PDB file of C-alpha atoms in Angstrom:
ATOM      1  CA  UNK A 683      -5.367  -3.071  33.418  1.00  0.00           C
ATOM      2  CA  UNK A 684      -7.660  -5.148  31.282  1.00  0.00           C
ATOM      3  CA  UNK A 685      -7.383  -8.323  29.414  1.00  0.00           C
ATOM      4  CA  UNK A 686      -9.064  -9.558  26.728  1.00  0.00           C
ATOM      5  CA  UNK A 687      -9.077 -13.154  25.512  1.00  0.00           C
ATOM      6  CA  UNK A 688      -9.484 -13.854  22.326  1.00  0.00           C
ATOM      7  CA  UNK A 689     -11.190 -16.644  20.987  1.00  0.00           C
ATOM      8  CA  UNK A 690      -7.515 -18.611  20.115  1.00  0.00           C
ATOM      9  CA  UNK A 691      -6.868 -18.287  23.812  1.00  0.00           C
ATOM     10  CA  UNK A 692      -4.331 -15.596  23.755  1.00  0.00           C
ATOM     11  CA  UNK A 693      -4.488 -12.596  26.112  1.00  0.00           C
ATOM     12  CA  UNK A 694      -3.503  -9.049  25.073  1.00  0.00           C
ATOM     13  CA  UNK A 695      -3.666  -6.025  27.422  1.00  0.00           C
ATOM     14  CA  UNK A 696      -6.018  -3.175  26.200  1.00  0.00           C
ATOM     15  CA  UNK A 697      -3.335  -0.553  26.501  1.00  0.00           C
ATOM     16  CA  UNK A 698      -0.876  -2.737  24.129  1.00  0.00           C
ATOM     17  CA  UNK A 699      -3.976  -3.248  21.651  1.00  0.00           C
ATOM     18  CA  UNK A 700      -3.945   0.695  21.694  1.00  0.00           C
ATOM     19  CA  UNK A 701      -0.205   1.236  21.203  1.00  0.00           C
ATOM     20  CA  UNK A 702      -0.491  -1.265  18.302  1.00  0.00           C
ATOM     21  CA  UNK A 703      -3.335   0.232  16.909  1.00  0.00           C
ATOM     22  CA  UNK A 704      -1.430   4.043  16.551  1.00  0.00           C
ATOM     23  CA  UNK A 705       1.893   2.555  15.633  1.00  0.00           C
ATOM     24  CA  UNK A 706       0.190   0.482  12.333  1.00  0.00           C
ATOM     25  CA  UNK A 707      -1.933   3.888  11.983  1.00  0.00           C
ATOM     26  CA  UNK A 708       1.261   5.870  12.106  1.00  0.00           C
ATOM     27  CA  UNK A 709       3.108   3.755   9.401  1.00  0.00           C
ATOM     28  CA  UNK A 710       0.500   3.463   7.293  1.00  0.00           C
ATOM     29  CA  UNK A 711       0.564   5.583   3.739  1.00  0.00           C
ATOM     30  CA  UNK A 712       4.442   5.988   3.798  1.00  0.00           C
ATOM     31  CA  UNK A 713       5.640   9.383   2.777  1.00  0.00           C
ATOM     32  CA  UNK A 714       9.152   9.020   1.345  1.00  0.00           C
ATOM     33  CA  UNK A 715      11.398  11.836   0.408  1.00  0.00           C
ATOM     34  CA  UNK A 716      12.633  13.595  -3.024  1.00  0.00           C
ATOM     35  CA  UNK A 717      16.220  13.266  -3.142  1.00  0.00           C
ATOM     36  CA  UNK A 718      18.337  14.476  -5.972  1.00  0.00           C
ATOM     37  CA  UNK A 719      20.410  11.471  -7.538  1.00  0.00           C
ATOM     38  CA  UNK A 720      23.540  11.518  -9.589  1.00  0.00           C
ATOM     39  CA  UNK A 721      23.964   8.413 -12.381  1.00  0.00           C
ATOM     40  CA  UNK A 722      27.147   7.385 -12.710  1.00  0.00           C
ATOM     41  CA  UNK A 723      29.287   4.564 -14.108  1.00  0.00           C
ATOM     42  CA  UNK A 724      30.897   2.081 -12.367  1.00  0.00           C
ATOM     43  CA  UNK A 725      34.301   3.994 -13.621  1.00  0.00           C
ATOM     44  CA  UNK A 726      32.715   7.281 -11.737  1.00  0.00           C
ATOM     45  CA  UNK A 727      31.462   8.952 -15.091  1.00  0.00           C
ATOM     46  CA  UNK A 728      28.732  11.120 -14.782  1.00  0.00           C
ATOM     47  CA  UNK A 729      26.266  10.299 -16.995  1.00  0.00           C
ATOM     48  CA  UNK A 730      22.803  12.329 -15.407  1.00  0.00           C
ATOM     49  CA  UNK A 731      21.144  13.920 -12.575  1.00  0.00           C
ATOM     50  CA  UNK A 732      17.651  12.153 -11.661  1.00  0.00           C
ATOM     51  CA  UNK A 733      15.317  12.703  -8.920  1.00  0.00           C
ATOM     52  CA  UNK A 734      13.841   9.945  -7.245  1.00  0.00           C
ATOM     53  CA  UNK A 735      11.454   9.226  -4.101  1.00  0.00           C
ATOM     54  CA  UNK A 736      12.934   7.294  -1.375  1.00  0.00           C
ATOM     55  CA  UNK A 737      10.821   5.465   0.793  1.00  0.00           C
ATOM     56  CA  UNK A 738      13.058   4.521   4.069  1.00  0.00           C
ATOM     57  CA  UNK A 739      12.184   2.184   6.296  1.00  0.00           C
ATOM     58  CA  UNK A 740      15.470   1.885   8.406  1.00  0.00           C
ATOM     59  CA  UNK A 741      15.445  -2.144   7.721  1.00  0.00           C
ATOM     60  CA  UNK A 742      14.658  -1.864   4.004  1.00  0.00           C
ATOM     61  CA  UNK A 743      14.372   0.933   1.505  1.00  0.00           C
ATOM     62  CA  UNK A 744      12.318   1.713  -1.762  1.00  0.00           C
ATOM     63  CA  UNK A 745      13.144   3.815  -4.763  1.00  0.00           C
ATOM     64  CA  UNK A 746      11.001   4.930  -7.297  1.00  0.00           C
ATOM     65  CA  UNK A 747      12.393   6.816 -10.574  1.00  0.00           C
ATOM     66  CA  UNK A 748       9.635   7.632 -13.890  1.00  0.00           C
ATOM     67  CA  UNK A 749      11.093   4.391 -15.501  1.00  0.00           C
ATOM     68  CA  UNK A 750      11.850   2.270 -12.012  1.00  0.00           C
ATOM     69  CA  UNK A 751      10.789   1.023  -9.037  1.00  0.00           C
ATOM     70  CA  UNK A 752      12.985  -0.765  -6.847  1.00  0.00           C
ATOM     71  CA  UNK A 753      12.484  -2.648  -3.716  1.00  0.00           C
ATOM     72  CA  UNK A 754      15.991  -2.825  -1.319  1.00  0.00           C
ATOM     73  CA  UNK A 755      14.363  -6.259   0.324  1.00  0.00           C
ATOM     74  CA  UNK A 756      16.175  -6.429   3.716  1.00  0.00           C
ATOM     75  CA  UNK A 757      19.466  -4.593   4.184  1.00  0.00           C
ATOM     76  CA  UNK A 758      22.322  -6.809   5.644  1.00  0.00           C
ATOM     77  CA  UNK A 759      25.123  -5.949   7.434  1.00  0.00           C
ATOM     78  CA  UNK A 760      27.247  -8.110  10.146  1.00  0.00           C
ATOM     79  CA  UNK A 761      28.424  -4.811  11.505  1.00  0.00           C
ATOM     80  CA  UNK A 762      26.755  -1.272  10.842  1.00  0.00           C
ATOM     81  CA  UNK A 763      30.493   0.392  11.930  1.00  0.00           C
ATOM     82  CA  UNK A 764      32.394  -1.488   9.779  1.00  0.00           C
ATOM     83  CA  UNK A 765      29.670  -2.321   7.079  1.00  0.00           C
ATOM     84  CA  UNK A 766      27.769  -0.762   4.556  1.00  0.00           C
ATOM     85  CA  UNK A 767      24.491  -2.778   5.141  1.00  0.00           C
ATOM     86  CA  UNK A 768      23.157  -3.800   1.912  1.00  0.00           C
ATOM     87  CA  UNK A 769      20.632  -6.003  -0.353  1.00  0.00           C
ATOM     88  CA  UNK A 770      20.487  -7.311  -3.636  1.00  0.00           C
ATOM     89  CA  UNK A 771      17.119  -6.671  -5.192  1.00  0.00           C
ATOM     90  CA  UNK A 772      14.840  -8.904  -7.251  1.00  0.00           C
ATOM     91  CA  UNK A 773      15.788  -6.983 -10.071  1.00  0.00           C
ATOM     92  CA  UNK A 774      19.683  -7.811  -9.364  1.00  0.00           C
ATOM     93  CA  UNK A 775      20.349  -4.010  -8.515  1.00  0.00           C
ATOM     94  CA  UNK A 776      23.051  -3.867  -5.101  1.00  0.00           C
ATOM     95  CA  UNK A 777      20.764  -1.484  -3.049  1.00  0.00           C
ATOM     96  CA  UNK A 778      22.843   0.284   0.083  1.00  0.00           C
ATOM     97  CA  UNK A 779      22.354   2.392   2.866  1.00  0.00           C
ATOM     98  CA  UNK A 780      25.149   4.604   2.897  1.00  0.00           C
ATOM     99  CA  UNK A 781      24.066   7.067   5.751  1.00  0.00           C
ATOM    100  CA  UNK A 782      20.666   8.415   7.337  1.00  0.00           C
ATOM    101  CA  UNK A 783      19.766  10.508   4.206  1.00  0.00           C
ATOM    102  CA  UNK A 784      22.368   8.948   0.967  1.00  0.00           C
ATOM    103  CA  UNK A 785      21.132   6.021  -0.674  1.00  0.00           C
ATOM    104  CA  UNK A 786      23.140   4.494  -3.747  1.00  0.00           C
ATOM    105  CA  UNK A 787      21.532   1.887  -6.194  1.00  0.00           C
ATOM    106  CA  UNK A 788      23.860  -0.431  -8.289  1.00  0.00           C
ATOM    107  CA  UNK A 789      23.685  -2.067 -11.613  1.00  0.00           C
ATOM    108  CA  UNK A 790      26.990  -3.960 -12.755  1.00  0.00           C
ATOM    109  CA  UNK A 791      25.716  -5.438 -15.980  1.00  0.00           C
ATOM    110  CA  UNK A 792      24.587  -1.930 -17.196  1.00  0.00           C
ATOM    111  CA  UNK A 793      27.131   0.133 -15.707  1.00  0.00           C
ATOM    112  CA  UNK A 794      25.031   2.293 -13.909  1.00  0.00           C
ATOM    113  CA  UNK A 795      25.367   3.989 -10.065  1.00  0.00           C
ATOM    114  CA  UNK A 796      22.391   5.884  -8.874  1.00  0.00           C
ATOM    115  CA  UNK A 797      23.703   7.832  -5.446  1.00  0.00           C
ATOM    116  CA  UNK A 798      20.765   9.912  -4.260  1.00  0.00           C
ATOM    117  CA  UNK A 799      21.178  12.502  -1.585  1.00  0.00           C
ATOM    118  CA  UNK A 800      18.329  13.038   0.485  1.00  0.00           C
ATOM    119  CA  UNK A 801      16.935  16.539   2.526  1.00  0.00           C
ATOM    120  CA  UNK A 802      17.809  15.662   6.300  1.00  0.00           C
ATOM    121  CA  UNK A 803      14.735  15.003   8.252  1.00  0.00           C
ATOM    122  CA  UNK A 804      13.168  16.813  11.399  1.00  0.00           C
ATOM    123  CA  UNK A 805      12.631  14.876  13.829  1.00  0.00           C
TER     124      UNK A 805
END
C-alpha cells in the first residue's frame, strides 16, 4: 500500500484516493426518474395528473415539474419505522419520503398535494 502526503500533512492511501475518485465519478450528472404524480387537495380532491422528475438521493430528494423545482433539503426522521422522514423546503412545501419509489410534495397555504409514484428501480 502507498501513501501519499499531501502538502497539509495529511496521509491518504492510493487505493482510498481511487475508491473516492469512482464514487464522486459515479454520482456525478444525477439521472432521476419520471414518475407520474397525482395533485390533490388537502381534502383528497383530485384536481390533475402531472409528471415530474425525481431526483433521489436517499438523504434528500429533488423534484422538478414545467413550472417548479423543488429541493427536499435533508429528510428528518427520529425513526424510519415509525416515521415518515421529512423536510420543509425553502419554498415552505412539506417534502416526504413515503417509500423507495412514492414521493409526496405538500403545500398547505395553496391546498395542493403532489404524490408521485415512481417506476421501481433495477438494481
Amino acid at each position: 500500500m502507498r501513501w501519499q502526503e499531501f502538502p497539509h500533512g495529511r496521509l491518504l492511501s492510493l487505493p482510498l484516493i481511487i475508491a473516492l475518485a469512482v464514487l464522486t465519478a459515479c454520482s456525478s450528472g444525477e439521472q432521476g426518474m419520471i414518475c407520474q404524480g397525482e395533485v390533490q387537495t388537502l381534502g383528497g380532491k383530485t384536481l390533475s395528473k402531472v409528471e415530474g422528475k425525481i431526483v433521489d438521493r436517499y438523504a434528500s430528494f429533488s423534484v422538478t415539474l414545467p413550472d417548479l423545482k423543488l429541493e427536499s433539503g435533508v429528510l428528518h426522521s427520529a425513526d424510519r419505522r415509525l416515521y415518515v422522514p421529512s423536510a420543509v423546503t425553502p419554498e415552505g412545501w412539506l417534502a416526504m419520503r413515503l417509500s423507495d419509489t412514492r414521493f409526496m410534495v405538500v403545500n398547505a397555504p395553496q391546498d395542493k398535494v403532489v404524490t408521485f409514484n415512481c417506476p421501481v428501480r433495477a438494481i
